Coordinates of C-alpha atoms and ligand atoms in Angstrom, one line a residue:
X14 CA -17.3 -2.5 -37.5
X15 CA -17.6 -4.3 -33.6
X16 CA -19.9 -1.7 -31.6
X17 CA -18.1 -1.7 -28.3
X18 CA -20.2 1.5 -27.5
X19 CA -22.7 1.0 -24.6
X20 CA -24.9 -1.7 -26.5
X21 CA -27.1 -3.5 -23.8
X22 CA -28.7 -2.6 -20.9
X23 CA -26.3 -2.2 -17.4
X24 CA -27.6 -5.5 -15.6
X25 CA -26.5 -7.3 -18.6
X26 CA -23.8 -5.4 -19.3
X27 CA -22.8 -6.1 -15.8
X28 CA -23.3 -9.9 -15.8
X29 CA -21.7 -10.3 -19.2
X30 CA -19.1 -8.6 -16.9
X31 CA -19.6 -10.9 -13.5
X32 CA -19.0 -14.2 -16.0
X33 CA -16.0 -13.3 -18.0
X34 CA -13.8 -10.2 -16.6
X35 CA -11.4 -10.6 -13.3
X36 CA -10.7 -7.4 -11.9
X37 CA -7.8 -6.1 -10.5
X38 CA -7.0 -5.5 -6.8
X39 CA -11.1 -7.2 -6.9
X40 CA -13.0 -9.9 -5.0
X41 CA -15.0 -10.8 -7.9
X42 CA -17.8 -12.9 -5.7
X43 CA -18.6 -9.9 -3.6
X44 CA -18.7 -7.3 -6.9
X45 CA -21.0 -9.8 -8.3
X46 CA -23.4 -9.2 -5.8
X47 CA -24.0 -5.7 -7.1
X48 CA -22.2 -5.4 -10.3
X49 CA -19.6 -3.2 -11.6
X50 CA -20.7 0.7 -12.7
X51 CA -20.0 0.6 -16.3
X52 CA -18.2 4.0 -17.3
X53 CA -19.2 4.4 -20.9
X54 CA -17.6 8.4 -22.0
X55 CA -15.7 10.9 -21.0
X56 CA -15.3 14.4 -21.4
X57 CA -12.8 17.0 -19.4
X58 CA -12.9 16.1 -15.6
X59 CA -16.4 14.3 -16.3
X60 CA -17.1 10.6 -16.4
X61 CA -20.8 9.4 -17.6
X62 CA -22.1 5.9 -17.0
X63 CA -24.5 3.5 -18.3
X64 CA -27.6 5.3 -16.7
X65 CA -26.6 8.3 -17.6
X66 CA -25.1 9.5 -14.6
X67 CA -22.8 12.4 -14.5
X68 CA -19.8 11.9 -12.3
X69 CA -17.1 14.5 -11.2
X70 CA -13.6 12.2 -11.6
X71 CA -11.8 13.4 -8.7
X72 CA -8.7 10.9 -9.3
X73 CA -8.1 11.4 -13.0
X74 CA -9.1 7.8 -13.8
X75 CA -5.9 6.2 -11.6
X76 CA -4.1 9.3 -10.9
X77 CA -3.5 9.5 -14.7
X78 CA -6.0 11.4 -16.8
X79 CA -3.2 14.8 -16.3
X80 CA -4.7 16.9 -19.9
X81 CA -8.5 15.5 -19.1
X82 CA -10.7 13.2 -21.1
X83 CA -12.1 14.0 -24.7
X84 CA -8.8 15.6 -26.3
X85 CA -9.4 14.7 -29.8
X86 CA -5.7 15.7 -30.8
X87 CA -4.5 12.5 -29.1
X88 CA -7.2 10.1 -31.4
X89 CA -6.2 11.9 -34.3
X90 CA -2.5 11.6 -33.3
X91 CA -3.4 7.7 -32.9
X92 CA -4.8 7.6 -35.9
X93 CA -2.0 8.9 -37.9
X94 CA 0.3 7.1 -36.7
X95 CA -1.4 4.0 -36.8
X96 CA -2.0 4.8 -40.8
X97 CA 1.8 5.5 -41.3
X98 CA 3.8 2.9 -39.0
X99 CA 1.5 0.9 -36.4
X100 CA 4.1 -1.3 -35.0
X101 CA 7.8 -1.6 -35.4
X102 CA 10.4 -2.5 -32.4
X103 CA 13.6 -1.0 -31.0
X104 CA 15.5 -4.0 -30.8
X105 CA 18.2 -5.6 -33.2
X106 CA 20.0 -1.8 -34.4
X107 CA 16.7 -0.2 -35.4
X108 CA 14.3 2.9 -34.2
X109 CA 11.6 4.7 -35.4
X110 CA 10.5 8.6 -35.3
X111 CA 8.0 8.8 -32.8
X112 CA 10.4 6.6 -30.0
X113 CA 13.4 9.1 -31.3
X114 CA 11.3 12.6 -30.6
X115 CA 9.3 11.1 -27.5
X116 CA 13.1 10.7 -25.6
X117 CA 14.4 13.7 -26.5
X118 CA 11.5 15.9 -25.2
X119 CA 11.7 13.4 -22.3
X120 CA 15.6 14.6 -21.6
X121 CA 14.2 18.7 -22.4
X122 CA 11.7 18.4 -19.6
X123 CA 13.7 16.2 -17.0
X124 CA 15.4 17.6 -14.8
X125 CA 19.8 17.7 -14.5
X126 CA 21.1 15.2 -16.4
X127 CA 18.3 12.5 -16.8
X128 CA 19.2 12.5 -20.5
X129 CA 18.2 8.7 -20.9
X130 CA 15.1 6.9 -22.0
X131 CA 14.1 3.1 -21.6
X132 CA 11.3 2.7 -22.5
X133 CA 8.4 -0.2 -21.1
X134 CA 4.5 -0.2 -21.3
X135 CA 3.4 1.2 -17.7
X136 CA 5.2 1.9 -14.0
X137 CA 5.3 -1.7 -13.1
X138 CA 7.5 -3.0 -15.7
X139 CA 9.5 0.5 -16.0
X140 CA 10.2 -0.5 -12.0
X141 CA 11.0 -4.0 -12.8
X142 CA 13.4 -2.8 -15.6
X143 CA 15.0 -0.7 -12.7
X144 CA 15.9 -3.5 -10.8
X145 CA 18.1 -4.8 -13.3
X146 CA 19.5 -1.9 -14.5
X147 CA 20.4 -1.0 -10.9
X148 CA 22.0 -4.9 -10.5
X149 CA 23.7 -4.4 -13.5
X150 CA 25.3 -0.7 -13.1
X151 CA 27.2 -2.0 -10.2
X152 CA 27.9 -5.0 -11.9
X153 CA 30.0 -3.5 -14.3
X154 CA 31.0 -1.4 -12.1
X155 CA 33.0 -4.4 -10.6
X156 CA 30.8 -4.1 -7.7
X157 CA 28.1 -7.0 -8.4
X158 CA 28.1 -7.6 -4.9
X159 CA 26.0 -4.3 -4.3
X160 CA 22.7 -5.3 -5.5
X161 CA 20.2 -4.6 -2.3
X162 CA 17.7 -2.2 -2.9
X163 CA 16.2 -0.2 0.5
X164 CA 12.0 0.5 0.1
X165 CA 10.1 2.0 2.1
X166 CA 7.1 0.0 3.7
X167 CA 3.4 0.7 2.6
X168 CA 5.3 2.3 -0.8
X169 CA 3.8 1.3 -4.4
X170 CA 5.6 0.5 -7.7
X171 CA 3.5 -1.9 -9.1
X172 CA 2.3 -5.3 -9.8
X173 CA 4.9 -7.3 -11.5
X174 CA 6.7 -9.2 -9.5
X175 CA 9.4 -6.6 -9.4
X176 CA 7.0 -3.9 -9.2
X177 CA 5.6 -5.9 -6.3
X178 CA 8.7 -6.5 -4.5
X179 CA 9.9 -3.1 -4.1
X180 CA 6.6 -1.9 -3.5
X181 CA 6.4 -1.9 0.7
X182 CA 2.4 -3.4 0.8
X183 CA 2.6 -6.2 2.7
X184 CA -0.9 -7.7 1.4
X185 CA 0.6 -8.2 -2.3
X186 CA 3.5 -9.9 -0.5
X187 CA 2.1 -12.4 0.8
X188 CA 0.2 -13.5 -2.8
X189 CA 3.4 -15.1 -4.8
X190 CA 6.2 -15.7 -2.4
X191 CA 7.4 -11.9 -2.4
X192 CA 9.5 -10.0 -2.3
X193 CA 12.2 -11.4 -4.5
X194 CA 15.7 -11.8 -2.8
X195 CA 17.9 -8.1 -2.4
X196 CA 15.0 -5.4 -1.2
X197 CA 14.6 -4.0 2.0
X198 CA 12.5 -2.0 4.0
X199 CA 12.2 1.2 6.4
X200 CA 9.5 2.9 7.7
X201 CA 7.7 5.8 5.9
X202 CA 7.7 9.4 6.8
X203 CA 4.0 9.1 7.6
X204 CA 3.7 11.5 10.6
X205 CA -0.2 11.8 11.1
X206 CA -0.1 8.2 11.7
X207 CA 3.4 7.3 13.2
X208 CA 4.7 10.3 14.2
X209 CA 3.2 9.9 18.2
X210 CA 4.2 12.7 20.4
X211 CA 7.6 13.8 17.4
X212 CA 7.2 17.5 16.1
X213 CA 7.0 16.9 12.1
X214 CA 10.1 18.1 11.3
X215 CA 12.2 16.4 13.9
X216 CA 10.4 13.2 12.8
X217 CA 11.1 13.8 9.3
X218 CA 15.1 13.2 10.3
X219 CA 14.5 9.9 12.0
X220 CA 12.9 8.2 9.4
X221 CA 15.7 9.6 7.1
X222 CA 18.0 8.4 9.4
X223 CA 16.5 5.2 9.3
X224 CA 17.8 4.6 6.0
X225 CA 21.6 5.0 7.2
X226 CA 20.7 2.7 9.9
X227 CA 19.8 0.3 7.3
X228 CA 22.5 0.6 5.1
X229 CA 25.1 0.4 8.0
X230 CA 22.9 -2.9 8.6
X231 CA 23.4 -4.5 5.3
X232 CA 27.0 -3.1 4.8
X233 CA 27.2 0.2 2.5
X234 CA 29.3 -2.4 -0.2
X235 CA 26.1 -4.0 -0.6
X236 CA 23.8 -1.5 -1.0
X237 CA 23.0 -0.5 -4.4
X238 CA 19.8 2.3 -4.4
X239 CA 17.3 3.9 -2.8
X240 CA 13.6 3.9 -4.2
X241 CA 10.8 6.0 -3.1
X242 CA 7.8 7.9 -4.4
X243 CA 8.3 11.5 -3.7
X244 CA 4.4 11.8 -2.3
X245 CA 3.3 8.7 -1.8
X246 CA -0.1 7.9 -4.0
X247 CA -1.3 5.1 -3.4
X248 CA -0.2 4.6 0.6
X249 CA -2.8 7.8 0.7
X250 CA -1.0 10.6 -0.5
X251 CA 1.4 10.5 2.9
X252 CA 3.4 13.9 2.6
X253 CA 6.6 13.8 3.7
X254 CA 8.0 16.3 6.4
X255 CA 10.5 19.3 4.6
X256 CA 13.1 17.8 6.3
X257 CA 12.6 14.0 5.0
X258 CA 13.8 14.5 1.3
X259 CA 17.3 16.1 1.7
X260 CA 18.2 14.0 4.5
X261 CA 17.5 11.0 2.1
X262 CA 19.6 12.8 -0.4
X263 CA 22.4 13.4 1.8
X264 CA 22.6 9.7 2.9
X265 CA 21.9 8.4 -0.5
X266 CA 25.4 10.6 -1.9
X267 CA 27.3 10.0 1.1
X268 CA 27.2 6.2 0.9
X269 CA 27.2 6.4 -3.2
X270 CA 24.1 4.8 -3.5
X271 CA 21.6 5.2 -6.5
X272 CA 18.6 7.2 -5.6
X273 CA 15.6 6.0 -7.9
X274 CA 12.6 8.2 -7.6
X275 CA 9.1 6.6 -8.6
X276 CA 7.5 9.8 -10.9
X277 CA 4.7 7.0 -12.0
X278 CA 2.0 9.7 -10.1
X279 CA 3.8 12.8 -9.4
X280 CA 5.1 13.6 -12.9
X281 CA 3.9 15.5 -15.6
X282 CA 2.4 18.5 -13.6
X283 CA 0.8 16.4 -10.4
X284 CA 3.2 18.5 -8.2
X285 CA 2.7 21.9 -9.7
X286 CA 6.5 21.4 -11.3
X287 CA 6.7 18.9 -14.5
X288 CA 8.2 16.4 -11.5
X289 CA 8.4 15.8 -8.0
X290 CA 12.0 15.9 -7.9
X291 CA 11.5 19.5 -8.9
X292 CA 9.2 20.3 -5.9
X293 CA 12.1 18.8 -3.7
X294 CA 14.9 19.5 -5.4
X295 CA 16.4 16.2 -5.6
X296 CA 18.6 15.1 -8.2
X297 CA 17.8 11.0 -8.6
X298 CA 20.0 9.1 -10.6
X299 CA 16.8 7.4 -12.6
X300 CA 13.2 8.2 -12.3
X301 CA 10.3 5.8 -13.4
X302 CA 7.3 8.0 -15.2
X303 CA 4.0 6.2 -16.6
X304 CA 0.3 8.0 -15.9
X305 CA 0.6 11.3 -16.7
X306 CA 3.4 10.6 -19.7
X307 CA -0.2 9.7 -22.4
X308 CA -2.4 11.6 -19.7
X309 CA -3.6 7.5 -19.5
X310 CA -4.8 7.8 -23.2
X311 CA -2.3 5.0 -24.2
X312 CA -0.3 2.7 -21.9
X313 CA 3.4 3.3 -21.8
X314 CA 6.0 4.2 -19.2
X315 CA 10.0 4.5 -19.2
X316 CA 12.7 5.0 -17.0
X317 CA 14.5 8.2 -17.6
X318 CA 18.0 7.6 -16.7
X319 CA 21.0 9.8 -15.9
X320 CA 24.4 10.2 -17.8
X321 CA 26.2 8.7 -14.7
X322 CA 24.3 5.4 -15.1
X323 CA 23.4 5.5 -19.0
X324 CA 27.1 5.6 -19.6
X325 CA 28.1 2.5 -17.7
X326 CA 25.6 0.9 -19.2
X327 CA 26.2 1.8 -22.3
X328 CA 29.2 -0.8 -22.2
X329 CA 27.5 -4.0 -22.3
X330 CA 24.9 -5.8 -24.0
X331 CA 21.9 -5.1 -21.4
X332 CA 19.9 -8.3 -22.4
X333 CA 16.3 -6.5 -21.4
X334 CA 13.3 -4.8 -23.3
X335 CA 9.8 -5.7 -24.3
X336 CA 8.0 -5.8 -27.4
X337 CA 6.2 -2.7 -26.9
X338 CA 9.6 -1.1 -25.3
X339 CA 9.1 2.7 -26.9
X340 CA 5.8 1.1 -29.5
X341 CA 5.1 4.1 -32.1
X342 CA 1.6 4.9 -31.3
X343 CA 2.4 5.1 -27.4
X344 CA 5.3 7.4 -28.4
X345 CA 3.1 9.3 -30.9
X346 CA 0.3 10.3 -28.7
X347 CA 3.2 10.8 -25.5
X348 CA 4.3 12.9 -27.4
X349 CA 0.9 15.1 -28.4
X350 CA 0.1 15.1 -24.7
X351 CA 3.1 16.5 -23.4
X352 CA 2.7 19.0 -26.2
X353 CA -0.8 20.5 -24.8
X354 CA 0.6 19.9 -21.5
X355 CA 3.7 22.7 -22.5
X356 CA 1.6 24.8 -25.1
X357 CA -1.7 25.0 -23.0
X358 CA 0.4 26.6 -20.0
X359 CA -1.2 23.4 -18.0
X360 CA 1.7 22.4 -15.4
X361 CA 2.1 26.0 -15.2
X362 CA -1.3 26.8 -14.6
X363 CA -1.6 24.2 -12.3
X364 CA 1.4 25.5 -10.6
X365 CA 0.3 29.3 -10.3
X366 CA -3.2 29.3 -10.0
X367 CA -4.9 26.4 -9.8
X368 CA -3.3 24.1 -6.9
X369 CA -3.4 27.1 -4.8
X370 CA -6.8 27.6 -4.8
X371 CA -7.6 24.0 -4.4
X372 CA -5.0 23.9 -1.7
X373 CA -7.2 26.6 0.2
X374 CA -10.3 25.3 -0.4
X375 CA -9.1 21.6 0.8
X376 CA -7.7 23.1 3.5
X377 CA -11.4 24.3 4.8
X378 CA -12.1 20.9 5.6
X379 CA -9.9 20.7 8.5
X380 CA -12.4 22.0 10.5
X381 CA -14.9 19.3 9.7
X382 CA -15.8 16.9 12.9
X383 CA -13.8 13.9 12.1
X384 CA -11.4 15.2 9.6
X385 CA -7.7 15.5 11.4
X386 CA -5.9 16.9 8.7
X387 CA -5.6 18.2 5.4
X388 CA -2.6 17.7 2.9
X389 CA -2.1 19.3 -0.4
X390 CA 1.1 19.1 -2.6
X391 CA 0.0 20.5 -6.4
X392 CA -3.0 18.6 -7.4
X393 CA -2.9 15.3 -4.8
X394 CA -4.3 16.0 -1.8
X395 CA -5.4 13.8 1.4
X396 CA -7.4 14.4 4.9
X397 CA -7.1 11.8 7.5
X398 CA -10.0 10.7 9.2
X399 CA -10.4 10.0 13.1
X400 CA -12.5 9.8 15.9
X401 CA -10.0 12.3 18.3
X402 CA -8.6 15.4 15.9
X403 CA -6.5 15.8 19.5
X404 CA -4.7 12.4 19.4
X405 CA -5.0 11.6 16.0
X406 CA -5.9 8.3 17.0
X407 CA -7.4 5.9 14.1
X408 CA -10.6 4.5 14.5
X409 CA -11.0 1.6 16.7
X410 CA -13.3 -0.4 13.7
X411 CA -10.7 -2.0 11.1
X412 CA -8.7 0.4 9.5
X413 CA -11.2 1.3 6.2
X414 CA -14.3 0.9 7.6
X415 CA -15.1 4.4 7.7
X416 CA -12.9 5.5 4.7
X417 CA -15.2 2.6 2.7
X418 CA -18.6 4.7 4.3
X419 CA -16.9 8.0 3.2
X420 CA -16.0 6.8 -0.3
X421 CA -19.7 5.5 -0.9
X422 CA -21.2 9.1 -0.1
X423 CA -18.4 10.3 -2.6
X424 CA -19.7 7.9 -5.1
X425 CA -23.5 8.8 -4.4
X426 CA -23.0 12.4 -4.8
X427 CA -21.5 11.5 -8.0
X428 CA -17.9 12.4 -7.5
X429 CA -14.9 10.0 -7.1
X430 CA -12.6 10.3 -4.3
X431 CA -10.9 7.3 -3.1
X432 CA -10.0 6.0 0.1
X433 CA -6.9 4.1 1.9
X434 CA -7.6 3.0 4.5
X435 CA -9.0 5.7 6.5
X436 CA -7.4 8.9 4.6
X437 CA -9.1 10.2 1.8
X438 CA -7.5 11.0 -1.4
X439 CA -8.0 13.0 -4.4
X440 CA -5.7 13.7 -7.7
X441 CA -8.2 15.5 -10.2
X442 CA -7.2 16.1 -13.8
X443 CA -4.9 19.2 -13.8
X444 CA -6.7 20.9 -16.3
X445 CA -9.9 21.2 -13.4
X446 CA -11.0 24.8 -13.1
X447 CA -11.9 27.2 -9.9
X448 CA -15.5 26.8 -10.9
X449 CA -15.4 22.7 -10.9
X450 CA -13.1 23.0 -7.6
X451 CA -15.5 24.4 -5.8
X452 CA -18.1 21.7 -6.4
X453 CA -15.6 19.0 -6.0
X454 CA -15.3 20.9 -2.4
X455 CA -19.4 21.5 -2.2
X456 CA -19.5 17.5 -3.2
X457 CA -16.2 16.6 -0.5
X458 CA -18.3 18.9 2.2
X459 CA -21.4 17.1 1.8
X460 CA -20.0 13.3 1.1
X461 CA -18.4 14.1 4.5
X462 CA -21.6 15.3 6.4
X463 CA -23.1 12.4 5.2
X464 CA -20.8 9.9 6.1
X465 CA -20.3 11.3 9.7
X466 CA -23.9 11.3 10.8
X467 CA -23.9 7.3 9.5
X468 CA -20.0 6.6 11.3
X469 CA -21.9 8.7 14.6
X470 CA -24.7 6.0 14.1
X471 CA -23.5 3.4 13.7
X472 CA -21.4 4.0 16.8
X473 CA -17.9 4.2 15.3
X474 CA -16.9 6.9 16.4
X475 CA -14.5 5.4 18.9
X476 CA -11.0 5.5 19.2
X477 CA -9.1 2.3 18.8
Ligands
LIG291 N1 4.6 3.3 -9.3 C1 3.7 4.1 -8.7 C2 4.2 5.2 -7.8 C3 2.4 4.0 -9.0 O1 1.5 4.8 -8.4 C4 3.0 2.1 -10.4 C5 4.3 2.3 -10.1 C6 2.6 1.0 -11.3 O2 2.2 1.5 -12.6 P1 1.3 0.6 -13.6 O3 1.3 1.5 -14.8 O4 2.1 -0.6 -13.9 O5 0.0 0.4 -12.9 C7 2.0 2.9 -9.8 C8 0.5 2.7 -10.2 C9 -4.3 2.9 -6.4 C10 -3.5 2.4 -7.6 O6 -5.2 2.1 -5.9 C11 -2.3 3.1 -7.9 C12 -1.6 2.6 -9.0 C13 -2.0 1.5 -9.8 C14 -3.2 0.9 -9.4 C15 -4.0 1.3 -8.3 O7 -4.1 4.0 -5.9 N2 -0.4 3.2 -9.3

């Protein structure tokens, strides 16, 4: 058998690594100049790497990793099914057991009547294939006419092009001539950094609003859904005001237009509910799910889709899918994972006990010197940082600098908490306990001592 175990020392392992791999969202010349840490194990919310080094994984790999590393259910699960039927596809009048039980404990757990599963291999694709169901609904609903699709800037649904397009960063825009034709943007409900002198509520409302504006814009015949994340994750966990959500829903019904909500992060338990639109009570006409759906131990996604829209679909001929559209060992192991997710009392652990006392203990770094605030929704949490906690003003370095500083304590005290831009962001596996929350806190506390005495230095803290 291939040993792909850790076989070679880290500098080679490393340049092997420099000469051959591209990473993503990566400027490979400058990680050359250092190399890439090589993660070789796993267990729980642990990570080691190739010198041994213990590291507490404060983001669940990418926001993913929902039942913790090291489940041994899941390989076995694998491993069965790879024995009994490795590959078959769901094209051309056929299906296969795993794909059949995997969507019907899909339509259990969603919410109202998201009874539908298409299946794809991750969130970008799952967001591409909801571009053209969307196009196609109101196609043959005599409407084809109604094909924009409203975004929200600094949003994330992936990578494809079609993941890209209705994302909101404007960075992976400008690499490949996108977005594609038909999607639009408003603002997010990002009040730390946008709101200026609004209360949060009140604030909450006008970036709702903004979305009727927009429609009345384009022409309500044209418009054919809303998407949005229901915490952003990757814009840095931006909260939304209480009021933001059921403004949007309101809109979204009163013009007839499709309300898509992006589950890719905040499904499967990341809210303390199995979904965001739980934690909001929303009631979207298709959500996108991915991460969380194998905990990250195999890649799949899916777009779980409501009667309303299933059923005009359901037609026509929808000329879409992929070969790996519902593949049997992604369904198998799915399915195993949602299983210890139920039967393990995780989500509602999470939802009980757990978040809250993360939630406490992240909000006790509010009163750190150059924290501004602390937000917690279930298990993703952010702090933005700042020179001025009174104005919330940003830092007048380039947005980053001092989240990058931040991050690198993080990473020297051997825990991993991201940054964007300059908020801090965690999403630990949900199956963390009190014990290992309180050193991710001891680790946070310190990473952020650390980090301020270098920003105070190095004379950044200055308001821009
Ligand atoms: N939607 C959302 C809301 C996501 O967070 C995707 C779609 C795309 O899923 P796939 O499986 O195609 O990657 C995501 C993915 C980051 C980061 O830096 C976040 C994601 C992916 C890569 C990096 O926080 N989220």
């Amino acid at each position: 058998m291939n040993k792909i175990t850790n076989h070679l020392p880290t500098a080679e392992l490393q340049a092997i690594d420099a000469a051959h791999h591209m990473h993503p969202f990566t400027t490979d010349n400058d990680l050359k100049q250092h190399g890439a840490r090589v993660i070789t194990s796993a267990d729980g919310i642990w990570l080691k790497d190739s010198e041994g080094e213990q590291i507490l994984d404060a983001m669940a790999g990418l926001w993913c990793v929902n039942i913790g590393y090291g489940r041994d259910e899941l390989a076995d699960v694998a491993a069965r099914q790879m024995r009994e039927l490795p590959y078959y596809n769901t094209f051309f009048q056929t299906t296969h057991v795993p794909a059949i039980a995997l969507a019907q404990k899909l339509a259990e757990l969603a919410p109202g009547d998201l009874n539908h599963v298409f299946y794809a291999n991750g969130g970008s694709d799952a967001n591409d294939t909801n571009i053209r169901m969307i196009r196609t609904y109101w196609a043959e609903k005599g409407q084809p006419e109604r094909d924009v699709i409203i975004s929200r800037w600094n949003a994330y649904h992936g990578s494809t092009i079609g993941g890209t397009s209705l994302g909101g960063m404007k960075g992976m825009h400008g690499q490949g001539s996108l977005p594609i034709p038909g999607i639009e943007f408003i603002d997010q409900p990002n009040w730390y950094a946008e709101g200026g002198d609004m209360a949060p509520e009140e604030f909450g409302l006008e970036r709702a609003r903004q979305l009727e504006a927009k429609i009345k814009e384009i022409g309500p015949d044209r418009v054919a859904a809303f998407i949005g994340e229901p915490i952003q994750g990757a814009g840095g966990v931006i909260v939304p005001p209480e009021s933001y959500w059921p403004e949007i829903q309101r809109i979204c019904q009163k013009y007839d237009i499709l309300l898509v909500l992006d589950e890719v992060i905040t499904g499967f338990g990341r809210t303390g509910n199995w979904f965001g639109t739980q934690t909001y009570d929303l009631t979207p006409d298709i959500i996108t799910v991915a991460k969380g759906l194998s905990s990250g131990y195999v890649p799949i996604g899916a777009s779980i889709v409501s009667d309303k829209v299933a059923s005009v679909l359901a037609a026509t001929e929808f000329n879409h899918g992929y070969t790996y559209s519902g593949h049997p060992v992604a369904c198998a192991v799915a399915l195993e994972n949602l299983r210890i997710l139920e039967e393990e009392g995780i989500v509602d652990r999470v939802g009980a006990e757990t978040a809250p006392y993360l939630a406490e203990k992240w909000h006790s770094l509010a009163d750190h010197p150059f924290v501004g605030e602390t937000k917690i929704v279930g298990m993703m949490a952010s702090l933005a940082l700042t020179p001025d906690k009174d104005s919330r003003a940003p830092f007048a370095a380039d947005a980053g600098t001092v989240g990058y500083i931040t991050r690198e304590r993080c990473f020297a005290n051997n825990m991993i908490m991201r940054h964007v831009g300059d908020r801090m962001v965690i999403s630990p596996p949900l199956v963390i306990t009190k014990a290992e929350i309180d050193t991710l806190i001891d680790r946070a506390r310190t990473s952020l001592d650390e980090a301020y005495e270098i920003v105070k230095e190095k004379g950044l803290m200055v308001a821009g």
